[in-house]
Each structure stands twice: as structure tokens, then as C-alpha cells.
Coordinates of C-alpha atoms in Angstrom, one line a residue:
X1 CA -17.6 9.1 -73.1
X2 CA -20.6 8.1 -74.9
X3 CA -24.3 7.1 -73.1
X4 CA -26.2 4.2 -74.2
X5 CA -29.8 4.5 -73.2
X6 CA -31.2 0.6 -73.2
X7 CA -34.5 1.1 -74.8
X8 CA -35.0 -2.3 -76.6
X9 CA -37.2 -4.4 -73.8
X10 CA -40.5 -4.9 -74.3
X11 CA -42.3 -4.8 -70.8
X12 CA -44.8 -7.4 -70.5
X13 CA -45.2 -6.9 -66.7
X14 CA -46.9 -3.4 -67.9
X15 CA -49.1 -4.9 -70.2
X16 CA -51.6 -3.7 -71.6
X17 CA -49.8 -0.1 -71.4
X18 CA -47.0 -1.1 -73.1
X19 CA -48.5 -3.5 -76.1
X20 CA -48.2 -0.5 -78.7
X21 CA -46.0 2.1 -76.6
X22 CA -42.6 1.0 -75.0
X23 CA -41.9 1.7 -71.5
X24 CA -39.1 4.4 -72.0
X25 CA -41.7 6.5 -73.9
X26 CA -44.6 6.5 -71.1
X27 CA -45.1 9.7 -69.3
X28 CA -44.0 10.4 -65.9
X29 CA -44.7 14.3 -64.4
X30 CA -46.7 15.1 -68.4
X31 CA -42.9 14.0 -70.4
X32 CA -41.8 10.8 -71.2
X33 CA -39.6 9.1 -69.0
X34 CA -36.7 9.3 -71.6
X35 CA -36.9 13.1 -71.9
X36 CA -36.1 12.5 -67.6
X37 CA -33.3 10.7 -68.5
X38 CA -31.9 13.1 -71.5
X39 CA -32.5 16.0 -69.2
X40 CA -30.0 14.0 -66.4
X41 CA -27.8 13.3 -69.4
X42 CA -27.6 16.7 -70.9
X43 CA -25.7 17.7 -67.3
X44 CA -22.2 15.9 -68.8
X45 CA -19.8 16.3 -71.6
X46 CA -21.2 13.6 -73.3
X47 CA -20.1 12.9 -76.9
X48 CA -23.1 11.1 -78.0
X49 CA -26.3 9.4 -76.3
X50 CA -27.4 6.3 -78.3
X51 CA -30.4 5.2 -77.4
X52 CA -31.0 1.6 -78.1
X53 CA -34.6 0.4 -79.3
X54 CA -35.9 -2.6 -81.3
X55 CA -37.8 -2.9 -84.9
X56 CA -41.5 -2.5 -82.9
X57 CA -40.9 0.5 -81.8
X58 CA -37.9 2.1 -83.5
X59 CA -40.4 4.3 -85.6
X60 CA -41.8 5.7 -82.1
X61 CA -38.6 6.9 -81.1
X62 CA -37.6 9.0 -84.1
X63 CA -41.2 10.6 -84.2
X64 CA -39.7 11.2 -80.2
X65 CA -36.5 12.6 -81.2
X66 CA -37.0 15.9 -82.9
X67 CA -39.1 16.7 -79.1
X68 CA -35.7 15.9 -77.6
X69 CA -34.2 18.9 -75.3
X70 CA -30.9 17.9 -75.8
X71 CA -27.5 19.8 -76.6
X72 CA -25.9 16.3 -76.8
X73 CA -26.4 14.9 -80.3
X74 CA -28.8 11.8 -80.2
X75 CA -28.5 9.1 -82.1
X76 CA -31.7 5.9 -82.3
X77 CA -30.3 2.2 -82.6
X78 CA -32.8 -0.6 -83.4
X79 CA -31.5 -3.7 -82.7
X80 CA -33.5 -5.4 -85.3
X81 CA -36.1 -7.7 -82.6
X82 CA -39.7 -7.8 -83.2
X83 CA -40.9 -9.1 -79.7
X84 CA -39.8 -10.7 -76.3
X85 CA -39.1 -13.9 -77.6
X86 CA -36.6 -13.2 -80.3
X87 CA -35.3 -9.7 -78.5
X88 CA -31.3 -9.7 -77.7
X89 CA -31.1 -9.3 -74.3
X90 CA -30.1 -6.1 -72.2
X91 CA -26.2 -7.5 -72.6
X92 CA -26.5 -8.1 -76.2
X93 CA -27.7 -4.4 -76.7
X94 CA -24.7 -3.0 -75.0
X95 CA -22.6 -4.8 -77.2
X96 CA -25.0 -4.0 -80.1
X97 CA -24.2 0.1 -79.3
X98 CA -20.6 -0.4 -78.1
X99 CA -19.2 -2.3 -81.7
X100 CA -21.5 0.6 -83.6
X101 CA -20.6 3.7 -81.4
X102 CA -17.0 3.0 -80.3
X103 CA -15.9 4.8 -77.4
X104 CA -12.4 4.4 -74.7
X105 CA -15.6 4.9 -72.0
X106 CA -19.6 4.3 -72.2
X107 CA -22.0 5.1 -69.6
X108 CA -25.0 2.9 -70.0
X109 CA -28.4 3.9 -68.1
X110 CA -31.4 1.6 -68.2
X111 CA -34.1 3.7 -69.8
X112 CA -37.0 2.7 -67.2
X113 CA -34.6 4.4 -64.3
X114 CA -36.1 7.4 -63.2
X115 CA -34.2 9.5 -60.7
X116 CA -34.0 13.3 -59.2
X117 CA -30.1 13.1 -58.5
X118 CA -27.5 14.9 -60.9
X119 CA -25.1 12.3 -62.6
X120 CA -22.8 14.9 -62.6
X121 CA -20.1 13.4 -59.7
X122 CA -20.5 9.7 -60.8
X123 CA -19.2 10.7 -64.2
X124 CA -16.5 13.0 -62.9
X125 CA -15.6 9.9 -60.7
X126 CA -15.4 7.7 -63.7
X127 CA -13.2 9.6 -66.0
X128 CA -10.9 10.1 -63.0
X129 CA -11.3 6.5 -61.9
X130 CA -10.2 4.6 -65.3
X131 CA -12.0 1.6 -64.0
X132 CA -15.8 0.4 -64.1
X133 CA -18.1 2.7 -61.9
X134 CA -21.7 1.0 -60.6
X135 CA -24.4 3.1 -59.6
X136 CA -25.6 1.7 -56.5
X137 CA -28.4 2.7 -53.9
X138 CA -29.9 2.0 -50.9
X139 CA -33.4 0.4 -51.2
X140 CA -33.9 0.1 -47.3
X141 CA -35.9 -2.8 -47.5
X142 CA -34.3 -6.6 -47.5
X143 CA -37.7 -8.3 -49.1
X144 CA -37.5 -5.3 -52.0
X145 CA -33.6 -5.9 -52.6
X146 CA -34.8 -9.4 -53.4
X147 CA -35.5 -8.1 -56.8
X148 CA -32.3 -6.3 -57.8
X149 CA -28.5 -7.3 -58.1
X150 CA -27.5 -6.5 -54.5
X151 CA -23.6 -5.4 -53.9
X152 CA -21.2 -5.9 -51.0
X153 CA -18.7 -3.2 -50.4
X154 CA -15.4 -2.5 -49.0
X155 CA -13.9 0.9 -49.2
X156 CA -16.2 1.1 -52.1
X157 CA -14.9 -1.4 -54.0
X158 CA -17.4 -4.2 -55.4
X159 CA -16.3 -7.2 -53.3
X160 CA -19.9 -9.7 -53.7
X161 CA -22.7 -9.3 -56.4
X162 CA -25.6 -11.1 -56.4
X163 CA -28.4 -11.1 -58.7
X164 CA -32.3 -11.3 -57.3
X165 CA -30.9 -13.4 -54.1
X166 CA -33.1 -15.0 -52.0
X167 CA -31.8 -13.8 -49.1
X168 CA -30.2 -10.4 -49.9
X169 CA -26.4 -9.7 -47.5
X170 CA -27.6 -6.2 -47.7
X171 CA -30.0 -2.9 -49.3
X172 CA -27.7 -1.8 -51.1
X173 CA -28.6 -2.2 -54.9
X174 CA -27.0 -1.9 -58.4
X175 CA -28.9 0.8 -60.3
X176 CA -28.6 0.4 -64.5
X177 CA -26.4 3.0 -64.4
X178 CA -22.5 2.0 -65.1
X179 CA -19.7 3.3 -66.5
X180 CA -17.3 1.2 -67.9
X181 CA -14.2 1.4 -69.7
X182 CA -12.7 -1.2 -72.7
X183 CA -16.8 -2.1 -72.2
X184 CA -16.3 -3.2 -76.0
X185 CA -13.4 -5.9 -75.3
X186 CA -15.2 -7.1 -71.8
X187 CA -18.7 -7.8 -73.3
X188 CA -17.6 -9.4 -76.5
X189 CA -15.6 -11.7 -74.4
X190 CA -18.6 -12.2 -71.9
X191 CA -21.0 -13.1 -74.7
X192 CA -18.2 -15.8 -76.0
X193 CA -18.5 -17.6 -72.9
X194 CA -22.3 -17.1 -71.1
X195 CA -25.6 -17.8 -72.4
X196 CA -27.1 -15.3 -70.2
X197 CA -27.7 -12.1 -72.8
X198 CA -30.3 -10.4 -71.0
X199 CA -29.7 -9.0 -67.4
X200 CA -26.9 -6.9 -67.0
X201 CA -26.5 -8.0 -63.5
X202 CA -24.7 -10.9 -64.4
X203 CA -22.6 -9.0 -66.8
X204 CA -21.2 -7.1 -63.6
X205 CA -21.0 -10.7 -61.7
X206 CA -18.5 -11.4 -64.1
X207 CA -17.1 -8.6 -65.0
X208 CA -15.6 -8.9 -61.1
X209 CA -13.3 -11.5 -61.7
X210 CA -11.5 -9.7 -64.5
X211 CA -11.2 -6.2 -63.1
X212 CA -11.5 -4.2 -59.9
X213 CA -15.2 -2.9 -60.1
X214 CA -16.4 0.5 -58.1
X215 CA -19.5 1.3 -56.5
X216 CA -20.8 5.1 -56.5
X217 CA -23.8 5.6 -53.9
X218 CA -26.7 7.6 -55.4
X219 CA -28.5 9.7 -52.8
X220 CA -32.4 11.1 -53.5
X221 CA -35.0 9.7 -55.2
X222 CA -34.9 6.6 -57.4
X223 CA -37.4 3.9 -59.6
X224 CA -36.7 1.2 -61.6
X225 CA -40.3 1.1 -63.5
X226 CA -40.3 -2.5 -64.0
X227 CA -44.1 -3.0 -62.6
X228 CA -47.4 -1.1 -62.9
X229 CA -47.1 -0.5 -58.8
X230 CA -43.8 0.9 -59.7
X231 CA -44.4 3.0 -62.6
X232 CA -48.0 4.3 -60.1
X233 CA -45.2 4.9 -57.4
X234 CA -43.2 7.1 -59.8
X235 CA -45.9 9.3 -61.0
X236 CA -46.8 10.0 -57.4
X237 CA -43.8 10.8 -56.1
X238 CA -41.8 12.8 -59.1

């Protein structure tokens, strides 16, 4: 199995802390939020992590890279974009890293996720599993569910997935952490057939109504660091 790290975005919500430094690479606890991520990472038997940037910042990341605690080689992708209006889209990326760093499995992990759980189990569960494996969590509020894909469960198999409802079924929430096997094959035929390249939430909409899809529940401590609030959250609490 290989990681992809999705590093490409270009976070205006954070502006002006992220106009000449992307997200993945501000510092949470004195590191940068990637080296939380690598540390997580460097837990599995991991072939590779690729982590996926764009032309603005792709320089940043290999000054980065030789900082990198890692015993899992690390490879830096730039997926050519220059800013938010011509970037590829989260989807896009995944299929950017999955045609150049082939793999039967990838695990892909949104690089503004921090977390304080091991990522041990939900791999073990994946390579057991043979099927796609979706992160999911408990955000124990129905107004803050409003802004992720929320999942509906039976026997923890996805049943319902809905992206940024209005009115959210339940608190349970995908985290940008997957596993996914054939993930080549399923998002080259995705991107044949939807116009919607960015969110990876609707990726795993669809990706429903071709194969059974798995939820693994993450317990402890997790942010997506989409906001300044949530990125002030973070530091305070890891």
C-alpha cells in the first residue's frame, strides 16, 4: 500500500497565513502539521508516501523534505497548478498520484487532518478487508456535521453519504482518510463521467453504487484545519 498525502489546495479561508505558506506546512505543537501526519504514517508498512502539492509551493515542500522523520521513503508530486482558479481538484490529485505511483491499494489522508489516534488498526483492517475503508468520526454536534460528508451505517457498512447536508441524518463524519483498493480504475472512471474534481466526498458518493464501501470509527482527538477558528482550535488542544 502506498499513502497519498493531498497537499495541493490553496486555503483561502486562512488567508493571509497561507498567501506564501500552504496549510500542510503551518505549525501546530512547534512542527508542521505534515511532520503530524508523517509521524502517524511512519506507524505502517507503507511502501511509499507521495505527497501531492502544486507549482506555488512545490519548492516549499522539498526545502521540507530532508526535515522529514520518516523511515518510509517520501516522494513530492506537483500537480502543475499555480492558484485556486486553475488547481485540479482534491479528486483530480488522487488520480494525479494513483496513474504516477501505482499501487493494488492507496491510503489517501488529507494533509490539513490532524489527529492523536494510531492509524495502525484501520490499515490492518484494510488489507484484510480488500474493499474501500472510510475513516469516519463522531463530531457530536448536528450544526458542525453540516460541514462534512456525513455517513449512515449498518453493521459498518456505508449505506447513505451525504455531502455538507443541510440537515445532517447523523454526527458521524467521513474524515480524509480512506483506503481504497483498484482506486486507479474507480477514479479514472469517476472523472469520465462527473464534473465535480474537487471534494472527495462525492468521489465516495459514487463510489457506493459500484462497490460495497466500509466505515472504520476513529476514536480521540481529531481537526480538519479548514478555518482560522479551526486551525486556533488545533494549536490549543494538541
Amino acid at each position: 500500500m502506498k499513502a497519498i498525502v493531498l497537499a495541493a489546495g490553496y486555503a483561502t479561508r486562512l488567508h493571509p497565513l497561507t498567501i506564501n505558506t500552504s496549510k500542510c506546512l503551518l505549525e501546530v505543537a512547534g512542527r508542521p502539521i505534515l511532520d503530524h501526519i508523517v509521524e502517524k504514517l511512519n506507524e505502517l508498512d507503507l511502501d511509499e508516501i507521495i505527497v501531492v502539492t502544486n507549482a506555488r509551493f512545490y519548492k516549499d515542500f522539498l526545502d521540507w523534505l530532508p526535515s522529514a522523520e520518516t523511515k518510509i521513503p517520501i516522494k513530492i508530486l506537483n500537480d502543475g497548478s499555480t492558484c485556486n482558479e486553475n488547481r485540479l481538484g482534491g479528486i483530480a490529485d488522487m488520480l494525479l498520484a494513483a496513474e504516477k505511483f501505482p499501487a493494488d491499494e492507496h491510503m489517501f489522508i488529507a494533509g490539513d487532518n490532524l489527529f492523536d489516534f494510531s492509524l495502525k488498526e484501520f490499515y490492518n483492517k484494510a488489507i484484510q478487508l480488500k474493499k474501500p475503508l472510510i475513516g469516519v468520526y463522531d463530531i457530536g454536534s448536528i450544526d458542525k456535521a453540516r460541514n462534512f460528508g456525513v455517513v449512515q451505517l449498518e453493521n459498518n457498512k456505508i449505506v447513505s453519504f451525504e455531502e455538507k447536508p443541510s440537515m445532517p441524518k447523523s454526527t458521524l463524519v467521513a474524515t480524509l482518510i480512506y483506503a481504497i483498493p483498484n482506486a486507479k480504475f474507480y477514479l479514472q472512471e469517476y472523472l469520465q463521467n462527473n464534473s465535480a474534481k474537487d471534494a472527495p466526498g462525492h468521489f465516495i458518493k459514487w463510489l457506493l453504487n459500484k462497490t460495497p464501501c466500509f466505515a472504520y470509527k476513529f476514536e480521540g482527538k481529531w481537526c480538519d484545519i479548514g478555518t482560522k477558528e479551526a486551525l486556533e482550535e488545533a494549536r490549543l488542544n494538541f
